PDB file of N, CA and C in Angstrom:
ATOM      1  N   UNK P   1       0.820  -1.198   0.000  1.00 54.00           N
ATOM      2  CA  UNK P   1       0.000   0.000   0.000  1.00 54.00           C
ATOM      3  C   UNK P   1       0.865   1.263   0.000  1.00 54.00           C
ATOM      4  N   UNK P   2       1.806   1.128   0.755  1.00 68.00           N
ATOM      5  CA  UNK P   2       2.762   2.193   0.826  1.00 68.00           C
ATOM      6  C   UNK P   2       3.282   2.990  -0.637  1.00 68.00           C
ATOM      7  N   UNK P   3       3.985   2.067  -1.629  1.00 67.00           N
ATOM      8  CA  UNK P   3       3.751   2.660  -3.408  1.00 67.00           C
ATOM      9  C   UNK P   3       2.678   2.857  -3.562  1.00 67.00           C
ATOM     10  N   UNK P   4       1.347   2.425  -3.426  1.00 74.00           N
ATOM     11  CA  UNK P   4       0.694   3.197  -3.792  1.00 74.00           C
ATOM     12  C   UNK P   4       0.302   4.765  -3.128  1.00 74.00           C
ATOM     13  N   UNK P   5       0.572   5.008  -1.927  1.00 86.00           N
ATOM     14  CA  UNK P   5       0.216   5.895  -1.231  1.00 86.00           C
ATOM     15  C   UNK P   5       1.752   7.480  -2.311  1.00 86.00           C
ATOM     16  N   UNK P   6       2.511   6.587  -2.502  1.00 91.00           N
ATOM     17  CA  UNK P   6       3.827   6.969  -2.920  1.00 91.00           C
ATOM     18  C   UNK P   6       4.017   7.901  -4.597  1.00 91.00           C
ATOM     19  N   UNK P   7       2.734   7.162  -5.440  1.00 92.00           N
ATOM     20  CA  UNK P   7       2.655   7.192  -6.541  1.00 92.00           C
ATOM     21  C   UNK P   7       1.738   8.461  -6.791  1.00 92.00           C
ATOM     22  N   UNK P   8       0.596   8.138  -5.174  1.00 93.00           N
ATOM     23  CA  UNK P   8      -0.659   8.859  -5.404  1.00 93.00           C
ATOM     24  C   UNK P   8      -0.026  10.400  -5.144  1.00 93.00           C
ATOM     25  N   UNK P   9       1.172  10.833  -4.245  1.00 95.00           N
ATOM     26  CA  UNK P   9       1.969  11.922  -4.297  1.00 95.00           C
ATOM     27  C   UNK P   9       2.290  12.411  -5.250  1.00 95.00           C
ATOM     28  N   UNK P  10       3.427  11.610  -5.688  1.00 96.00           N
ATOM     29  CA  UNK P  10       3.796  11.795  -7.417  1.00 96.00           C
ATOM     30  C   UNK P  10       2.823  12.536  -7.966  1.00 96.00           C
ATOM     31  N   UNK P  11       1.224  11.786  -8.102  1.00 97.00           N
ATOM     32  CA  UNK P  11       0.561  12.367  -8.954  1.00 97.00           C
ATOM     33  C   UNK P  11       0.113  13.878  -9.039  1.00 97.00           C
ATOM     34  N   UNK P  12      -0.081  13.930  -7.624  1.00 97.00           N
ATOM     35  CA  UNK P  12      -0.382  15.421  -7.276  1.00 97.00           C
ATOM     36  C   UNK P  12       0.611  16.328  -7.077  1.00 97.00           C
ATOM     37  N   UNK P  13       1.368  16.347  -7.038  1.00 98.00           N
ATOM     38  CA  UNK P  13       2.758  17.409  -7.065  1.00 98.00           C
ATOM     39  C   UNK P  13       2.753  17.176  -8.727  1.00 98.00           C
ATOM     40  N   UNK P  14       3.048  16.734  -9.678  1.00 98.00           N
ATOM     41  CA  UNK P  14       3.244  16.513 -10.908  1.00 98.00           C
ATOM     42  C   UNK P  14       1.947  17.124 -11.707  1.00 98.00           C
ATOM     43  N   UNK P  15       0.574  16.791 -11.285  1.00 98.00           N
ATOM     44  CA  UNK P  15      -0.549  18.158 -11.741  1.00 98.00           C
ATOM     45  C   UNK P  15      -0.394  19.160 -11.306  1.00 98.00           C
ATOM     46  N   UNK P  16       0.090  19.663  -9.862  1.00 98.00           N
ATOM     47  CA  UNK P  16       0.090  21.010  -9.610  1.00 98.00           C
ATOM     48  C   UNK P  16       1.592  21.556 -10.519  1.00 98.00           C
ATOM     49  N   UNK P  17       2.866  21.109 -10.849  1.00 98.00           N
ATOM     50  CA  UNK P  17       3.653  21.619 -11.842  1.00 98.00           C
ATOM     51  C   UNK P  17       2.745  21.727 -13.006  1.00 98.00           C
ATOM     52  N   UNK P  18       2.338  20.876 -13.543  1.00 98.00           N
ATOM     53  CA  UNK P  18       1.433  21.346 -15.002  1.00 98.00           C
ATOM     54  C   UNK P  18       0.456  22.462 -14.646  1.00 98.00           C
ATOM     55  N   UNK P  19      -0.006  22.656 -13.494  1.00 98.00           N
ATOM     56  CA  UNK P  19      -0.899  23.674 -13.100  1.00 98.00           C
ATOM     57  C   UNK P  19      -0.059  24.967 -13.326  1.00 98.00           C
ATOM     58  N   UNK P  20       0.711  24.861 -12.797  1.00 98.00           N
ATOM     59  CA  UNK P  20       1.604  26.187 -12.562  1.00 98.00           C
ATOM     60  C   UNK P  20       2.625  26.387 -14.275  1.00 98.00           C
ATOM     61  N   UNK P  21       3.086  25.658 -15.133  1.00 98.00           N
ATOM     62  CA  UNK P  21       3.350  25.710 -15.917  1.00 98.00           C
ATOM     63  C   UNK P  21       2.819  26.449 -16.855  1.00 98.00           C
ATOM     64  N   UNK P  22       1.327  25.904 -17.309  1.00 98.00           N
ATOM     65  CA  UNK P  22       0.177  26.467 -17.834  1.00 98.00           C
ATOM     66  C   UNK P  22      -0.226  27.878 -17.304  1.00 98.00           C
ATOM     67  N   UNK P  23      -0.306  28.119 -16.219  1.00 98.00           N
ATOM     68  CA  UNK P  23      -0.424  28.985 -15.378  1.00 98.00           C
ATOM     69  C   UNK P  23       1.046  30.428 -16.151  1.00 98.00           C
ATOM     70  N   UNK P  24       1.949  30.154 -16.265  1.00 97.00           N
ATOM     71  CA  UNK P  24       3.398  30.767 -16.554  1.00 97.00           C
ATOM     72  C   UNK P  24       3.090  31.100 -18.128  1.00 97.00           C
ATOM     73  N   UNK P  25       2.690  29.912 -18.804  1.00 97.00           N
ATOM     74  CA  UNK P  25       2.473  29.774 -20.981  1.00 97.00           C
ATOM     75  C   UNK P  25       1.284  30.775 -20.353  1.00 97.00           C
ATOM     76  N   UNK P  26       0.214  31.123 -19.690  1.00 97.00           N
ATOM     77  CA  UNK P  26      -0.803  31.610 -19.970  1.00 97.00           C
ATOM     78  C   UNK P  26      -0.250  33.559 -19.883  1.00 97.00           C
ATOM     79  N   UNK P  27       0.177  33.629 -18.802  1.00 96.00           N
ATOM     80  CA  UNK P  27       1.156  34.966 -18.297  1.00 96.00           C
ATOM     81  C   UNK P  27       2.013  35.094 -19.540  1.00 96.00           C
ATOM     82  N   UNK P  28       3.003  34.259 -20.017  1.00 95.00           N
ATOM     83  CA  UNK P  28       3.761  34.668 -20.746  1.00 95.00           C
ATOM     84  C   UNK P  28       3.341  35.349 -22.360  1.00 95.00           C
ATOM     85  N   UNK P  29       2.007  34.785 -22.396  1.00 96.00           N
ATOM     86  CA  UNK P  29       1.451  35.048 -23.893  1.00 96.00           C
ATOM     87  C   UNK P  29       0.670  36.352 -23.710  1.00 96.00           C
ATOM     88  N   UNK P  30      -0.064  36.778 -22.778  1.00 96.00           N
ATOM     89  CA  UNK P  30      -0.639  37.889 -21.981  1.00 96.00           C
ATOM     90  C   UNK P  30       0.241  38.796 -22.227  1.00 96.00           C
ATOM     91  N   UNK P  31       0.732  38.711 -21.895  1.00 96.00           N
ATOM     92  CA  UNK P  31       2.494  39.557 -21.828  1.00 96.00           C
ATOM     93  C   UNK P  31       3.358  40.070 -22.959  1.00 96.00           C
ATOM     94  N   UNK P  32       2.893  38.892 -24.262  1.00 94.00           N
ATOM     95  CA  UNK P  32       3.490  39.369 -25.404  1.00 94.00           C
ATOM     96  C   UNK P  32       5.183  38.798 -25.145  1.00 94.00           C
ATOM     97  N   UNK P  33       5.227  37.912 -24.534  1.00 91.00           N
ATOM     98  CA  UNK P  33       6.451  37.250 -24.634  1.00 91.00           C
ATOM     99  C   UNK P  33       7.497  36.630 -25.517  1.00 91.00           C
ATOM    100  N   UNK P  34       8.555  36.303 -25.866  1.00 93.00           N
ATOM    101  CA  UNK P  34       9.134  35.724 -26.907  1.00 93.00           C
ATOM    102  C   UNK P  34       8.715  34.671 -26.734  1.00 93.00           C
ATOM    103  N   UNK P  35       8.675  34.091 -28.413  1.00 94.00           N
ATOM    104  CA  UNK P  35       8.248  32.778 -28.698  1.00 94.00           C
ATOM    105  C   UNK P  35       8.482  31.701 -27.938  1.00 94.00           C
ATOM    106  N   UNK P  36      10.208  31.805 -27.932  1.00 95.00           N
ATOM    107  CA  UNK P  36      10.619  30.814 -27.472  1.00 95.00           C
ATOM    108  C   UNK P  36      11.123  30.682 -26.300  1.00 95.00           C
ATOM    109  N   UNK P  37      10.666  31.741 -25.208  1.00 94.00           N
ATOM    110  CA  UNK P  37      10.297  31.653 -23.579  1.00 94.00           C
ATOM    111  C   UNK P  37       8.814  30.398 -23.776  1.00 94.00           C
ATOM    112  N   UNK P  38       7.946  30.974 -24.524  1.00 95.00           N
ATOM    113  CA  UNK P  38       6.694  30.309 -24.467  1.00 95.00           C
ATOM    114  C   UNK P  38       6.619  28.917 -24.576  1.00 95.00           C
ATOM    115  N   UNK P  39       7.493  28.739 -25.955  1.00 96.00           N
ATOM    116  CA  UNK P  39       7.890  27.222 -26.195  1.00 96.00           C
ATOM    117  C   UNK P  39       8.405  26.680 -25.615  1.00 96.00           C
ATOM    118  N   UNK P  40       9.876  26.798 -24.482  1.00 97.00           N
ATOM    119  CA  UNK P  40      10.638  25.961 -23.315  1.00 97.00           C
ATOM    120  C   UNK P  40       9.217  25.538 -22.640  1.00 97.00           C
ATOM    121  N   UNK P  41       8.167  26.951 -22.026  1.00 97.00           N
ATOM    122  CA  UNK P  41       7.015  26.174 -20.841  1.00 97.00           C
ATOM    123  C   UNK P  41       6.469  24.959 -21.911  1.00 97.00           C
ATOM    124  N   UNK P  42       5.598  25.413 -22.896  1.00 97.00           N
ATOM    125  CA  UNK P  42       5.242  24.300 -23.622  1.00 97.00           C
ATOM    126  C   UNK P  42       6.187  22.727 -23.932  1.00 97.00           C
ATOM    127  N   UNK P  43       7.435  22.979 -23.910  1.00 98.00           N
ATOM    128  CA  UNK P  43       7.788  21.725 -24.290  1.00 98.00           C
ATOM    129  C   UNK P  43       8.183  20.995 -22.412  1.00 98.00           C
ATOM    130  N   UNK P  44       8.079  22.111 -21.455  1.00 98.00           N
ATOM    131  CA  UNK P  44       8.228  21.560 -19.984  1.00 98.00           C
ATOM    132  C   UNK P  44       6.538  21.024 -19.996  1.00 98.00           C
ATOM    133  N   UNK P  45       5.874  21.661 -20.256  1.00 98.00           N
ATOM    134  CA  UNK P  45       4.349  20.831 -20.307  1.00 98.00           C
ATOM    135  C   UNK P  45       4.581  19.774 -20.624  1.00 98.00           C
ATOM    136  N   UNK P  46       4.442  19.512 -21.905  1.00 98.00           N
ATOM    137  CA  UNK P  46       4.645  18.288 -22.488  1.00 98.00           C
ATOM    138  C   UNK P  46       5.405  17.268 -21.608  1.00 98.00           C
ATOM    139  N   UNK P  47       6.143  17.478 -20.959  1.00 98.00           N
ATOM    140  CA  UNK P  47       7.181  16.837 -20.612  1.00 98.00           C
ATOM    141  C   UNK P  47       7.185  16.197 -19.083  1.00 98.00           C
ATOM    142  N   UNK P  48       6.020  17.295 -18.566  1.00 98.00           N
ATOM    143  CA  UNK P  48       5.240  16.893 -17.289  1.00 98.00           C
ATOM    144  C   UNK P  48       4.042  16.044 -17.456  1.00 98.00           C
ATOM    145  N   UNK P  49       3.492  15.983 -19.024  1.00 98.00           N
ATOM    146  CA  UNK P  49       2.125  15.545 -19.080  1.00 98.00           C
ATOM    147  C   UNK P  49       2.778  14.092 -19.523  1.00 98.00           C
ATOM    148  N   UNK P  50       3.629  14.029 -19.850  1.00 98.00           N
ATOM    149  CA  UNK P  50       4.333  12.058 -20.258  1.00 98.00           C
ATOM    150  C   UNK P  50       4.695  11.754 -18.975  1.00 98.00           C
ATOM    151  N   UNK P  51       5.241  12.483 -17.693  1.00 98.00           N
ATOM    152  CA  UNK P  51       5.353  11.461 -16.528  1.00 98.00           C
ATOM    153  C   UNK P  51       4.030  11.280 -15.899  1.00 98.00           C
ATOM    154  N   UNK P  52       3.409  12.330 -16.191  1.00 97.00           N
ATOM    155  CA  UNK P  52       1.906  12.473 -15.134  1.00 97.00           C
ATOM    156  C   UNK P  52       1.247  10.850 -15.786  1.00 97.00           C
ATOM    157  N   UNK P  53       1.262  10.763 -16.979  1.00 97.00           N
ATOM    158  CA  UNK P  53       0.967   9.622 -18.100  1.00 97.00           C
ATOM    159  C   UNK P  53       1.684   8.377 -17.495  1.00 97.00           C
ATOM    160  N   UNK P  54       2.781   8.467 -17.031  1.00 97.00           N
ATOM    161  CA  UNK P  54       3.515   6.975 -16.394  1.00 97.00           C
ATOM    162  C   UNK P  54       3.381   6.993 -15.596  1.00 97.00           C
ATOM    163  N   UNK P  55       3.499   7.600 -14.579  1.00 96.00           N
ATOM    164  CA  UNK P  55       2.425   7.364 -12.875  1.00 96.00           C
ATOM    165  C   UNK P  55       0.904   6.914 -13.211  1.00 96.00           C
ATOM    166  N   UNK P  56       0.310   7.542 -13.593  1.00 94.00           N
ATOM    167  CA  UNK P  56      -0.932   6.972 -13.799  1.00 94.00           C
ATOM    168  C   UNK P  56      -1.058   5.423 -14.194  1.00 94.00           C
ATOM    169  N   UNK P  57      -0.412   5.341 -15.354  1.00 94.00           N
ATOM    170  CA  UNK P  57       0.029   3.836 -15.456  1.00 94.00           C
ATOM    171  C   UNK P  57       0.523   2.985 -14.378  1.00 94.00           C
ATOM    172  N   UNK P  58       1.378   3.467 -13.777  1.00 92.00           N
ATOM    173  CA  UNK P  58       1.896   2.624 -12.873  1.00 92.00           C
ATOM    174  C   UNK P  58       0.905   2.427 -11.939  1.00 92.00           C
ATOM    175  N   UNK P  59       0.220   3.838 -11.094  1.00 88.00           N
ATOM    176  CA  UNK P  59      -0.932   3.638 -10.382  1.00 88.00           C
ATOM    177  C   UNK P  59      -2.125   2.420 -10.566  1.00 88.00           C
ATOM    178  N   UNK P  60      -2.118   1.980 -12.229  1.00 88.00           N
ATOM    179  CA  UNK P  60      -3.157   1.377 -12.243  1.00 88.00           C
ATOM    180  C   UNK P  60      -2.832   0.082 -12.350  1.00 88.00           C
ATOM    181  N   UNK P  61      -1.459  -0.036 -12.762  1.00 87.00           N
ATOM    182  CA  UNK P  61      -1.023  -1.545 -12.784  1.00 87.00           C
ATOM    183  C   UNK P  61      -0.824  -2.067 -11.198  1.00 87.00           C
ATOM    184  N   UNK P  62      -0.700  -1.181 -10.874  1.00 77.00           N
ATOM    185  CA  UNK P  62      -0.240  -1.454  -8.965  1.00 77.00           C
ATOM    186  C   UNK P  62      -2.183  -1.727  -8.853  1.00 77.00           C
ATOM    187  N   UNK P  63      -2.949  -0.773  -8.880  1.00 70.00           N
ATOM    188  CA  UNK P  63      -4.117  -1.903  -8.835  1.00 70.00           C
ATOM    189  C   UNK P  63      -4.784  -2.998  -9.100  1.00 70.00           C
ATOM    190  N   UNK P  64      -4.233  -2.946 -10.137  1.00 65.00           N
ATOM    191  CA  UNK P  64      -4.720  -4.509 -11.233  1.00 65.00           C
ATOM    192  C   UNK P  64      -3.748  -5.381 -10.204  1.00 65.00           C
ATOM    193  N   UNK P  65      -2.600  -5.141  -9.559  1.00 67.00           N
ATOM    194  CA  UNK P  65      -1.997  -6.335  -8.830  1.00 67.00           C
ATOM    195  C   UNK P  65      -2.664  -6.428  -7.583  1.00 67.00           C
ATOM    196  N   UNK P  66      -3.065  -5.228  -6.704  1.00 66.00           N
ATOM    197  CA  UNK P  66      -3.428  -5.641  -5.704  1.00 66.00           C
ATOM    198  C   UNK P  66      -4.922  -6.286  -5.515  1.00 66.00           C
ATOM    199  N   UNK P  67      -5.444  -5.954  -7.387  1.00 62.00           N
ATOM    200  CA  UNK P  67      -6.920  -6.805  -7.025  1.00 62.00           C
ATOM    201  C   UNK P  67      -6.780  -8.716  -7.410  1.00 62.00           C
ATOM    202  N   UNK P  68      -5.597  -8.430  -7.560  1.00 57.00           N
ATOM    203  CA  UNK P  68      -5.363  -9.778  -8.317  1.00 57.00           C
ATOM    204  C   UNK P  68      -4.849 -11.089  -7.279  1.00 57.00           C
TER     205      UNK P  68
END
């Protein structure tokens, strides 16, 4: 239970970075920012939304074992 309690962290610290990321691309475009300030957040999005994507996975394979 403990990984899972472990993973379920992960998950939420890892949405609140995409929160705040999005949050930064949204300010930065407001702002009239250079492109490619905008694009580093966007490609750090991206880049938070593929681990948020493998925790989740893992989260669910860790269930499929513990129902198993």
């Amino acid at each position: 239970m403990e990984i899972h309690d472990e993973l379920e962290i992960e998950i939420f610290h890892t949405l609140e970075k995409i929160r705040r990321v999005e949050n930064m691309i949204k300010r930065h475009v407001d702002s009239g920012s250079e492109n490619l300030i905008i694009n580093q957040y966007i490609s750090l999005k991206k880049e938070l939304s593929q681990q948020l994507a493998d925790l989740l996975s893992q989260a669910t394979n860790a269930k499929v074992q513990i129902a198993a």
